XYZ file of C-alpha atoms in Angstrom:
301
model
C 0.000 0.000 0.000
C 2.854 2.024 0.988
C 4.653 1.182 -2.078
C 1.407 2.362 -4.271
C 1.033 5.481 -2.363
C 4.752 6.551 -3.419
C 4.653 5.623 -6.771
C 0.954 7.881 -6.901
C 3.228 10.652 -5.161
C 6.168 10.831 -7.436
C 4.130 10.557 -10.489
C 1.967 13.858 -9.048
C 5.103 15.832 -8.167
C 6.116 14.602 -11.830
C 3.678 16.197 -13.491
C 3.659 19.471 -11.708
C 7.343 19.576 -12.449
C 6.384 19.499 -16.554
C 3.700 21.495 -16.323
C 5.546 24.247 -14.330
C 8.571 23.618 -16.594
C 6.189 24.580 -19.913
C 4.809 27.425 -18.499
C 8.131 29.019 -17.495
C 9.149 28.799 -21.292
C 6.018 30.522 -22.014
C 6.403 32.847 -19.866
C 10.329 33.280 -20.926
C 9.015 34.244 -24.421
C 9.845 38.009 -25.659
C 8.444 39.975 -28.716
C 10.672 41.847 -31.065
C 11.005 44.330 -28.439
C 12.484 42.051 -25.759
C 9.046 42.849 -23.911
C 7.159 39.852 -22.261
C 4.089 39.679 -24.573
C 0.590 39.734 -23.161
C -2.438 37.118 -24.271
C -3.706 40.122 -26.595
C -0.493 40.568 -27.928
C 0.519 37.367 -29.343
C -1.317 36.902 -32.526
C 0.030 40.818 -33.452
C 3.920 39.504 -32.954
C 2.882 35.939 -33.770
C 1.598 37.206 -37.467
C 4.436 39.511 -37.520
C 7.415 37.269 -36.809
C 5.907 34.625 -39.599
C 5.535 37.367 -42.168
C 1.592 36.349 -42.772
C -2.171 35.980 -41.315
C -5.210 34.127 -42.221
C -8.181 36.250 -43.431
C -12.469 35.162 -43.820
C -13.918 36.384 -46.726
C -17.326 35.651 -48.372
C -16.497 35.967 -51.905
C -18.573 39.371 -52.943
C -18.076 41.730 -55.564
C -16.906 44.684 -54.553
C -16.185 44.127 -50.827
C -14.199 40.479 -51.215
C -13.679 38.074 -53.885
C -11.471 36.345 -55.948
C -10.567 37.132 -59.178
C -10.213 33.908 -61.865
C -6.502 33.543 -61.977
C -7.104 33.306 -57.799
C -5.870 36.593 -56.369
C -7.790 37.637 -53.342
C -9.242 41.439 -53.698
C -12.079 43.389 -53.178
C -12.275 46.749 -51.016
C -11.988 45.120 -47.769
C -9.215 43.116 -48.902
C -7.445 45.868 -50.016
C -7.869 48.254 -47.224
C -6.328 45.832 -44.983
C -3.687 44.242 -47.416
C -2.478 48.538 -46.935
C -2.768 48.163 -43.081
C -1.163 44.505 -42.614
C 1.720 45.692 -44.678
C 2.236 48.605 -42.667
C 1.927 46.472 -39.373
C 5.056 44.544 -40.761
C 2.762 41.549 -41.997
C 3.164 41.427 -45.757
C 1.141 38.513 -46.599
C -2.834 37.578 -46.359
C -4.208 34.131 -46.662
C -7.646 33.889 -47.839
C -9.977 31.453 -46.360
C -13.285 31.331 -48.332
C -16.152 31.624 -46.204
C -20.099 31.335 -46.456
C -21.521 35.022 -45.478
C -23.223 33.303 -42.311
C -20.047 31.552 -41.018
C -17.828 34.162 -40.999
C -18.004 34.821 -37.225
C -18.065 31.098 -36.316
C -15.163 30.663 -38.264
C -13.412 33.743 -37.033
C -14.222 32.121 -33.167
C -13.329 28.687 -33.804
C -10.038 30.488 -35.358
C -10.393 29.068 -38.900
C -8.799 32.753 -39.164
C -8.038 35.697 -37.642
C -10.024 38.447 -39.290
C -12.895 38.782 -41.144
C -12.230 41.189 -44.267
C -15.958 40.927 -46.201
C -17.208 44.110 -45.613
C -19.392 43.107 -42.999
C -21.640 46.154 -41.049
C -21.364 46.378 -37.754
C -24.416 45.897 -36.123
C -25.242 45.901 -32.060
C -26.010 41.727 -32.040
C -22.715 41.024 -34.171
C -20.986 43.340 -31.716
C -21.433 40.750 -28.992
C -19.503 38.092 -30.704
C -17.247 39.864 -32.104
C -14.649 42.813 -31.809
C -14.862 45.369 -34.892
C -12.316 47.505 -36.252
C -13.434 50.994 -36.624
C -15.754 51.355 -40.423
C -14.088 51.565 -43.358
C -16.964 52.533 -45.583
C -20.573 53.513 -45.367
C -23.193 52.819 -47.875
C -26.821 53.979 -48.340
C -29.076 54.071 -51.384
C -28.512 56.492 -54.434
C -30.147 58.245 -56.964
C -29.585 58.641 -60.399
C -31.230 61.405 -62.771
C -30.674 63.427 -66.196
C -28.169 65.955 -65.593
C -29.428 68.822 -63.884
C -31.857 66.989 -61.864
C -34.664 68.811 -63.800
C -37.283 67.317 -61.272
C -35.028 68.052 -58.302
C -35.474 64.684 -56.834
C -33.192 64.823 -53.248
C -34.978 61.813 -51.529
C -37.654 59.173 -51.735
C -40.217 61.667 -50.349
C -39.361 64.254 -53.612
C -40.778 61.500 -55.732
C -43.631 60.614 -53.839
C -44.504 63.889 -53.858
C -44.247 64.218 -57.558
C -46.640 62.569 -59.869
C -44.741 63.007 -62.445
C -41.653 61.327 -60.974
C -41.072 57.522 -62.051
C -37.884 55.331 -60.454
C -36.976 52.247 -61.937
C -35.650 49.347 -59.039
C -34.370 45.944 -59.918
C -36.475 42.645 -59.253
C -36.163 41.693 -55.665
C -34.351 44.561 -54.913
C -34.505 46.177 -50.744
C -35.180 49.521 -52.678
C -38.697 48.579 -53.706
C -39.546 48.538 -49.929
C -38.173 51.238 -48.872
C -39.750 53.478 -52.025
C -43.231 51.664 -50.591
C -42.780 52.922 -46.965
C -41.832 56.289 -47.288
C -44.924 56.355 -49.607
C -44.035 56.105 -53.080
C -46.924 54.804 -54.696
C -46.746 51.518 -57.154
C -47.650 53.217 -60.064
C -44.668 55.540 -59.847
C -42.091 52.611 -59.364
C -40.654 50.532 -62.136
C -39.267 47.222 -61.456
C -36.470 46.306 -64.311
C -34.616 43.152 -64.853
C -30.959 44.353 -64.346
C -28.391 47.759 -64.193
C -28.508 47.604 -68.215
C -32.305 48.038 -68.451
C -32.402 51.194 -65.802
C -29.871 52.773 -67.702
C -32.188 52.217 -71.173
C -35.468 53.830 -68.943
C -33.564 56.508 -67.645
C -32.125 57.632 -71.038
C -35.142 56.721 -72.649
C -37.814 59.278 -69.952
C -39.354 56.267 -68.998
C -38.298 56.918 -65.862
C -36.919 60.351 -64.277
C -34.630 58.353 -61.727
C -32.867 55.241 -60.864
C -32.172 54.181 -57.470
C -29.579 51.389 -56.022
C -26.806 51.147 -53.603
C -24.333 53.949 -53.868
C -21.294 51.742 -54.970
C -23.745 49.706 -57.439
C -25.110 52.512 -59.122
C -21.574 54.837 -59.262
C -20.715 51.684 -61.104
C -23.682 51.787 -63.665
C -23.250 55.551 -64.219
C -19.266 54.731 -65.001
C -19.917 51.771 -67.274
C -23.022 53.232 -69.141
C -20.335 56.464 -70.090
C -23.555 58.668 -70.633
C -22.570 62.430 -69.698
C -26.538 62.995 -69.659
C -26.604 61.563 -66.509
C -25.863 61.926 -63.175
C -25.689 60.817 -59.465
C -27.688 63.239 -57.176
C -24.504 64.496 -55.169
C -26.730 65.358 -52.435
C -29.498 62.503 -51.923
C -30.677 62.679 -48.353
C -31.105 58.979 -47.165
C -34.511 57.228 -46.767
C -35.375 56.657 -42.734
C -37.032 53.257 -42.552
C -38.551 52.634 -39.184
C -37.351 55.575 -37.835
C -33.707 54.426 -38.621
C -31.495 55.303 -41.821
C -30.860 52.838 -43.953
C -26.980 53.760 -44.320
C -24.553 50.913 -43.044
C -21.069 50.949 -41.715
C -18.675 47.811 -43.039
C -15.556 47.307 -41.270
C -12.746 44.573 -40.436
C -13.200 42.144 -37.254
C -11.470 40.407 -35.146
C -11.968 38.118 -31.891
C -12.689 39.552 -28.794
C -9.247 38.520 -27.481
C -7.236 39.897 -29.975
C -7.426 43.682 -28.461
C -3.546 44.666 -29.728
C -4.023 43.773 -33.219
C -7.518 45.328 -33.639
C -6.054 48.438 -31.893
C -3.253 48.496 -34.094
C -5.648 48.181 -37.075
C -7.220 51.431 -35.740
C -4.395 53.338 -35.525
C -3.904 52.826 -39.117
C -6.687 52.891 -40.397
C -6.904 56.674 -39.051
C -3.881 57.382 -40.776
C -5.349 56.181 -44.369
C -8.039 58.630 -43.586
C -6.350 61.470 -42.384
C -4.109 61.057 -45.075
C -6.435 60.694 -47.937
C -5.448 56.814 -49.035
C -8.837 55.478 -48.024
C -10.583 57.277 -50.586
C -7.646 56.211 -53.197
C -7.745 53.044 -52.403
C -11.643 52.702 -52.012
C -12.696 54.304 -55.670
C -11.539 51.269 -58.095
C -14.642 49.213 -56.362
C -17.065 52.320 -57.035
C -16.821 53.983 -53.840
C -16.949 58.143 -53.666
C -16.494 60.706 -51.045
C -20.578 59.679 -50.321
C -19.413 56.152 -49.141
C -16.532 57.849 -46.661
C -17.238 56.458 -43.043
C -16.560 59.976 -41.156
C -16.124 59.788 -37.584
C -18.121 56.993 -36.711
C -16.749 54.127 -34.588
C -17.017 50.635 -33.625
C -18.390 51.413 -30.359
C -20.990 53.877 -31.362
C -22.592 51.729 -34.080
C -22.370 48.765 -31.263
C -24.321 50.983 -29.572
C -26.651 51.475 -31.507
């Protein structure tokens, strides 16, 4: 019995010995700085010392995709392709993603940010940490140049009888037209971009509306200089809320250093004027800028 009870004894003290022993080479571990490196702080050095990280994306046009020969690009992409490289970490990984298990993956650490675009939104908030937006977007409006009806909003054409906007099939827009109280008879649903471009130059319609980035895009392919985007389109309010979103990188919860560091960057493409530059080959304009809105307020939200 004796015997069993020693052998049980060493064994125990064994083990505490290894485990002890591992965690004082944890512990012993220094960042480029020589520092001790906290929890939050490891996947920053850790993606810096091997030169790459793993990103989510969802695969859509403009915000994430991949092109056919395979490269990895899209505006969120890009935006922090700029950022990682000035963090020190010159390569990205893309791990394709379906839109819904983005933040799964990002938690079960399939990767370690999501770069799709994704708008921040109070209930993703909770499972995830959010870099501060990159871009908003809202709806748009585009007329003959000169606006000759002078349609600002949805409510200009519903007041305006005379006022006809074409929407795609299926299209969010065609609800939103409905509740601020544009009447059926006014809206014209079309097939696709190409068709509201033919009503619009045709006067079967006096306006097109879609997503800013989707309709800059229409107006730039159709090349039609007798036509433009109403520069100052005051989004629709839906339910008492706008309808403008905020799309920005995430990251886990844990990972406070390198979303921080994101941040700081970030600012610096803004301040600086990059963000814009770097935003406008996807069909984003000044309109889809996301100001000073953060992370936190949106969360808030």
């Amino acid at each position: 019995m004796k015997k069993l009870f020693s052998y049980a004894l060493c064994l125990t003290l064994a083990l505490v010995m290894l485990v002890g022993c591992a965690s004082g080479n944890e512990e012993g571990q220094t960042n480029a700085n020589g520092e001790k490196p906290t929890n939050q702080e490891n996947l920053l050095e850790k993606a810096k010392q091997q030169g790459f990280i793993n990103v989510g994306f969802a695969n859509e046009n403009p915000y994430a995709y991949a092109t056919p020969d395979g490269k990895l690009t899209g505006e969120a992409v890009e935006v922090a392709r700029v950022i990682l490289r000035n963090l020190g970490i010159e390569e990205m990984n893309g791990v394709l993603t379906e839109f819904g298990s983005l933040i799964p993956g990002l938690k079960a650490k399939r990767f370690d940010i999501i770069t799709a675009g994704m708008f921040i939104n109070p209930v993703r908030s909770k499972e995830v940490a959010f870099a501060n937006p990159e871009y908003s977007i809202g709806e748009a409006l585009a007329v003959a140049v000169g606006n000759p009806l002078q349609l600002m909003s949805y409510e200009d054409i519903a007041k305006n009888k005379e006022a006809k906007v074409a929407v795609m099939v299926g299209a969010i827009e065609k609800e939103y037209l409905t509740k601020v109280g544009v009447p059926d008879n006014q809206i014209v649903t079309v097939p696709d971009q190409p068709s509201a471009i033919s009503a619009l130059q045709a006067g079967r319609v006096q306006a097109v509306t879609m997503t800013g980035p989707a309709l800059q895009a229409m107006l730039d392919s159709a090349k039609d200089d007798k036509l433009e985007r109403v520069a100052d389109f005051k989004q629709p309010e839906i339910d008492g809320k706008s309808v403008r979103g905020y799309g920005a990188a995430a990251f886990r919860q844990e990972d406070t250093a390198l979303r921080e560091a994101f941040n700081s960057e970030l600012e610096k493409l803004k301040q600086s004027g990059e963000l814009l530059e770097i935003l406008k080959p996807f069909g984003f304009t000044e309109q889809e800028l996301p100001g000073d809105m953060t992370a936190e307020q949106l969360a808030a939200e």
